[in-house]
Structure formats: C-alpha cells, structure tokens
PDB file of C-alpha atoms in Angstrom:
ATOM      1  CA  UNK R 564     116.843  -5.541 222.131  1.00  0.00           C
ATOM      2  CA  UNK R 565     118.358  -6.044 225.486  1.00  0.00           C
ATOM      3  CA  UNK R 566     119.087  -3.296 227.761  1.00  0.00           C
ATOM      4  CA  UNK R 567     122.676  -1.796 227.726  1.00  0.00           C
ATOM      5  CA  UNK R 568     124.522  -3.779 230.799  1.00  0.00           C
ATOM      6  CA  UNK R 569     125.816  -0.530 232.045  1.00  0.00           C
ATOM      7  CA  UNK R 570     122.836   1.001 232.721  1.00  0.00           C
ATOM      8  CA  UNK R 571     121.864  -1.935 235.027  1.00  0.00           C
ATOM      9  CA  UNK R 572     124.019  -0.594 237.913  1.00  0.00           C
ATOM     10  CA  UNK R 573     126.871  -2.814 237.696  1.00  0.00           C
ATOM     11  CA  UNK R 574     129.275  -0.861 235.806  1.00  0.00           C
ATOM     12  CA  UNK R 575     132.478  -2.618 237.350  1.00  0.00           C
ATOM     13  CA  UNK R 576     130.915  -5.835 236.392  1.00  0.00           C
ATOM     14  CA  UNK R 577     130.338  -4.797 232.932  1.00  0.00           C
ATOM     15  CA  UNK R 578     133.872  -3.714 232.846  1.00  0.00           C
ATOM     16  CA  UNK R 579     135.242  -6.716 234.286  1.00  0.00           C
ATOM     17  CA  UNK R 580     133.139  -9.070 231.799  1.00  0.00           C
ATOM     18  CA  UNK R 581     134.490  -7.022 228.755  1.00  0.00           C
ATOM     19  CA  UNK R 582     137.979  -8.226 229.595  1.00  0.00           C
ATOM     20  CA  UNK R 583     136.426 -11.627 228.828  1.00  0.00           C
ATOM     21  CA  UNK R 584     135.494 -10.627 225.723  1.00  0.00           C
ATOM     22  CA  UNK R 585     138.933  -8.824 224.610  1.00  0.00           C
ATOM     23  CA  UNK R 586     140.656 -11.842 225.781  1.00  0.00           C
ATOM     24  CA  UNK R 587     138.538 -14.146 223.526  1.00  0.00           C
ATOM     25  CA  UNK R 588     139.345 -11.847 220.454  1.00  0.00           C
ATOM     26  CA  UNK R 589     142.696 -11.517 221.157  1.00  0.00           C
ATOM     27  CA  UNK R 590     143.196 -15.555 221.527  1.00  0.00           C
ATOM     28  CA  UNK R 591     141.440 -16.113 218.143  1.00  0.00           C
ATOM     29  CA  UNK R 592     143.583 -13.315 216.402  1.00  0.00           C
ATOM     30  CA  UNK R 593     146.529 -14.790 218.103  1.00  0.00           C
ATOM     31  CA  UNK R 594     145.688 -18.408 216.921  1.00  0.00           C
ATOM     32  CA  UNK R 595     145.350 -17.038 213.117  1.00  0.00           C
ATOM     33  CA  UNK R 596     148.278 -15.346 213.555  1.00  0.00           C
ATOM     34  CA  UNK R 597     150.117 -18.499 214.301  1.00  0.00           C
ATOM     35  CA  UNK R 598     149.016 -20.231 211.348  1.00  0.00           C
ATOM     36  CA  UNK R 599     145.290 -21.450 212.100  1.00  0.00           C
ATOM     37  CA  UNK R 600     142.730 -20.782 209.637  1.00  0.00           C
ATOM     38  CA  UNK R 601     140.458 -17.963 210.167  1.00  0.00           C
ATOM     39  CA  UNK R 602     137.177 -20.263 209.330  1.00  0.00           C
ATOM     40  CA  UNK R 603     138.281 -22.753 211.784  1.00  0.00           C
ATOM     41  CA  UNK R 604     138.259 -20.370 214.827  1.00  0.00           C
ATOM     42  CA  UNK R 605     135.249 -19.744 216.625  1.00  0.00           C
ATOM     43  CA  UNK R 606     134.287 -18.461 220.109  1.00  0.00           C
ATOM     44  CA  UNK R 607     132.015 -20.229 222.238  1.00  0.00           C
ATOM     45  CA  UNK R 608     130.367 -18.020 225.159  1.00  0.00           C
ATOM     46  CA  UNK R 609     131.358 -17.283 227.838  1.00  0.00           C
ATOM     47  CA  UNK R 610     135.074 -18.203 227.574  1.00  0.00           C
ATOM     48  CA  UNK R 611     135.987 -20.948 225.430  1.00  0.00           C
ATOM     49  CA  UNK R 612     138.076 -20.547 221.984  1.00  0.00           C
ATOM     50  CA  UNK R 613     137.250 -23.481 219.591  1.00  0.00           C
ATOM     51  CA  UNK R 614     139.141 -24.766 216.569  1.00  0.00           C
ATOM     52  CA  UNK R 615     137.002 -27.006 214.355  1.00  0.00           C
ATOM     53  CA  UNK R 616     134.185 -27.076 217.234  1.00  0.00           C
ATOM     54  CA  UNK R 617     136.667 -28.421 219.709  1.00  0.00           C
ATOM     55  CA  UNK R 618     138.270 -26.594 222.693  1.00  0.00           C
ATOM     56  CA  UNK R 619     141.604 -25.191 222.085  1.00  0.00           C
ATOM     57  CA  UNK R 620     141.584 -22.760 225.117  1.00  0.00           C
ATOM     58  CA  UNK R 621     139.473 -20.963 227.758  1.00  0.00           C
ATOM     59  CA  UNK R 622     139.377 -17.739 229.391  1.00  0.00           C
ATOM     60  CA  UNK R 623     139.343 -17.661 233.128  1.00  0.00           C
ATOM     61  CA  UNK R 624     138.324 -14.392 234.543  1.00  0.00           C
ATOM     62  CA  UNK R 625     138.577 -14.107 238.312  1.00  0.00           C
ATOM     63  CA  UNK R 626     137.669 -11.208 240.293  1.00  0.00           C
ATOM     64  CA  UNK R 627     137.701  -9.472 243.599  1.00  0.00           C
ATOM     65  CA  UNK R 628     135.982  -5.942 243.955  1.00  0.00           C
ATOM     66  CA  UNK R 629     137.386  -3.598 241.260  1.00  0.00           C
ATOM     67  CA  UNK R 630     140.698  -6.148 240.714  1.00  0.00           C
ATOM     68  CA  UNK R 631     140.782  -8.899 238.660  1.00  0.00           C
ATOM     69  CA  UNK R 632     142.898 -11.683 237.343  1.00  0.00           C
ATOM     70  CA  UNK R 633     142.775 -13.027 233.488  1.00  0.00           C
ATOM     71  CA  UNK R 634     144.235 -16.319 232.377  1.00  0.00           C
ATOM     72  CA  UNK R 635     144.638 -17.886 229.272  1.00  0.00           C
ATOM     73  CA  UNK R 636     144.583 -21.629 229.013  1.00  0.00           C
ATOM     74  CA  UNK R 637     145.614 -22.978 225.831  1.00  0.00           C
ATOM     75  CA  UNK R 638     146.174 -26.579 224.578  1.00  0.00           C
ATOM     76  CA  UNK R 639     149.534 -25.892 222.572  1.00  0.00           C
ATOM     77  CA  UNK R 640     151.136 -29.386 222.532  1.00  0.00           C
ATOM     78  CA  UNK R 641     148.565 -31.635 223.465  1.00  0.00           C
ATOM     79  CA  UNK R 642     145.077 -31.801 224.692  1.00  0.00           C
ATOM     80  CA  UNK R 643     143.511 -33.635 227.813  1.00  0.00           C
ATOM     81  CA  UNK R 644     142.229 -36.814 227.013  1.00  0.00           C
ATOM     82  CA  UNK R 645     138.725 -37.378 225.585  1.00  0.00           C
ATOM     83  CA  UNK R 646     137.654 -39.782 227.881  1.00  0.00           C
ATOM     84  CA  UNK R 647     137.962 -37.284 230.828  1.00  0.00           C
ATOM     85  CA  UNK R 648     135.615 -35.070 229.503  1.00  0.00           C
ATOM     86  CA  UNK R 649     132.288 -35.365 230.910  1.00  0.00           C
ATOM     87  CA  UNK R 650     129.393 -36.584 228.631  1.00  0.00           C
ATOM     88  CA  UNK R 651     128.073 -33.507 226.467  1.00  0.00           C
ATOM     89  CA  UNK R 652     131.313 -31.528 226.857  1.00  0.00           C
ATOM     90  CA  UNK R 653     133.303 -29.933 224.205  1.00  0.00           C
ATOM     91  CA  UNK R 654     136.095 -32.248 222.878  1.00  0.00           C
ATOM     92  CA  UNK R 655     139.723 -30.972 223.385  1.00  0.00           C
ATOM     93  CA  UNK R 656     142.146 -30.366 220.486  1.00  0.00           C
ATOM     94  CA  UNK R 657     145.664 -28.936 220.487  1.00  0.00           C
ATOM     95  CA  UNK R 658     147.409 -26.333 218.412  1.00  0.00           C
ATOM     96  CA  UNK R 659     150.010 -28.786 217.420  1.00  0.00           C
ATOM     97  CA  UNK R 660     147.276 -31.309 216.004  1.00  0.00           C
ATOM     98  CA  UNK R 661     145.669 -28.399 214.073  1.00  0.00           C
ATOM     99  CA  UNK R 662     148.859 -26.905 212.625  1.00  0.00           C
ATOM    100  CA  UNK R 663     150.633 -30.316 212.316  1.00  0.00           C
ATOM    101  CA  UNK R 664     153.844 -29.028 214.316  1.00  0.00           C
ATOM    102  CA  UNK R 665     154.669 -27.928 217.594  1.00  0.00           C
ATOM    103  CA  UNK R 666     154.355 -24.435 218.463  1.00  0.00           C
ATOM    104  CA  UNK R 667     156.617 -23.006 221.531  1.00  0.00           C
ATOM    105  CA  UNK R 668     154.913 -21.063 224.247  1.00  0.00           C
ATOM    106  CA  UNK R 669     157.320 -17.973 223.410  1.00  0.00           C
ATOM    107  CA  UNK R 670     155.723 -17.912 219.843  1.00  0.00           C
ATOM    108  CA  UNK R 671     152.154 -17.963 221.175  1.00  0.00           C
ATOM    109  CA  UNK R 672     153.132 -15.504 223.858  1.00  0.00           C
ATOM    110  CA  UNK R 673     154.337 -13.310 221.212  1.00  0.00           C
ATOM    111  CA  UNK R 674     151.606 -13.564 219.039  1.00  0.00           C
ATOM    112  CA  UNK R 675     149.019 -13.012 222.029  1.00  0.00           C
ATOM    113  CA  UNK R 676     150.966  -9.831 222.979  1.00  0.00           C
ATOM    114  CA  UNK R 677     150.349  -8.461 219.401  1.00  0.00           C
ATOM    115  CA  UNK R 678     146.915  -9.066 219.254  1.00  0.00           C
ATOM    116  CA  UNK R 679     146.200  -7.267 222.529  1.00  0.00           C
ATOM    117  CA  UNK R 680     148.393  -4.443 221.397  1.00  0.00           C
ATOM    118  CA  UNK R 681     145.965  -4.285 218.332  1.00  0.00           C
ATOM    119  CA  UNK R 682     142.998  -4.263 220.643  1.00  0.00           C
ATOM    120  CA  UNK R 683     143.999  -1.859 222.972  1.00  0.00           C
ATOM    121  CA  UNK R 684     143.698   1.746 221.079  1.00  0.00           C
ATOM    122  CA  UNK R 685     140.338   0.563 219.622  1.00  0.00           C
ATOM    123  CA  UNK R 686     139.103  -0.277 223.041  1.00  0.00           C
ATOM    124  CA  UNK R 687     140.387   3.100 224.435  1.00  0.00           C
ATOM    125  CA  UNK R 688     138.934   5.247 221.567  1.00  0.00           C
ATOM    126  CA  UNK R 689     135.557   3.875 222.600  1.00  0.00           C
ATOM    127  CA  UNK R 690     136.024   4.626 225.832  1.00  0.00           C
ATOM    128  CA  UNK R 691     136.746   1.072 227.385  1.00  0.00           C
ATOM    129  CA  UNK R 692     140.359   1.654 228.366  1.00  0.00           C
ATOM    130  CA  UNK R 693     139.760   0.207 231.589  1.00  0.00           C
ATOM    131  CA  UNK R 694     138.189  -2.975 229.895  1.00  0.00           C
ATOM    132  CA  UNK R 695     141.312  -4.119 228.043  1.00  0.00           C
ATOM    133  CA  UNK R 696     143.618  -6.655 230.331  1.00  0.00           C
TER     134      UNK R 696
END
C-alpha cells in the first residue's frame, strides 16, 4: 500500500488536494440530484467529472500558500465543439444533452450547495474539516 500523504511532510498540500476530491464528489452528487443517472457519472482523476465517459465538468484548484481558490466548470447548456479538443482528449458533453432539457444555473448551484452541505459534517467528523471548500 502507498504511504499516507500526510506523513510525507506536506500536510498543507494534502489538505488543499483533498479539496479537489471533495469538490468532485459533491459535483457528481449534484449531477445526480438534478436528474442524471448515477450509472452515467464517473470521476476521472485528477479533476474531471464525466457523464457517459464524456467530460461534463472540471475542478480547478489554485493555491497560494495556505490559501486557495476552487472553481467548478460545468457544461450546463452546451459543450465545447468536439473539433476543438486535442486528439486523444476526452470528448465534451453538456448536462442539457444528458437530461434532454435545459438546466438553470440557479438549479445547479442549489444542488451543488446541498451536496457540499452533505459532505461537510462527515469530513469534519474525520478530522478533515479544513479540507472542505
């Protein structure tokens, strides 16, 4: 088994990296909450959320010392032109394509906020409350 990353001397980096995991799981849960079938959702390390093996969202984590900024980039209404994706890249897909209907930003933000709220308490009880975005 691999060594615990916290024992490798970069506890701050571990906490910041953990935010990416929490964000990806919360985003996947939000997708399910708005109507995407659980079986369609997968996470691709380190920062992509896939629907039917196509990229629907990405997590961008930028850090500066102990502080950081976390961004969720999701294709709600439309996906980028597949012709713009580099060869071998993951093809894009939008939530509107998967759901067969448009999804408002507010609806997605509410689902994402609820998913985060559902993750905060379990993380805090495991001693990782500083890892929750």
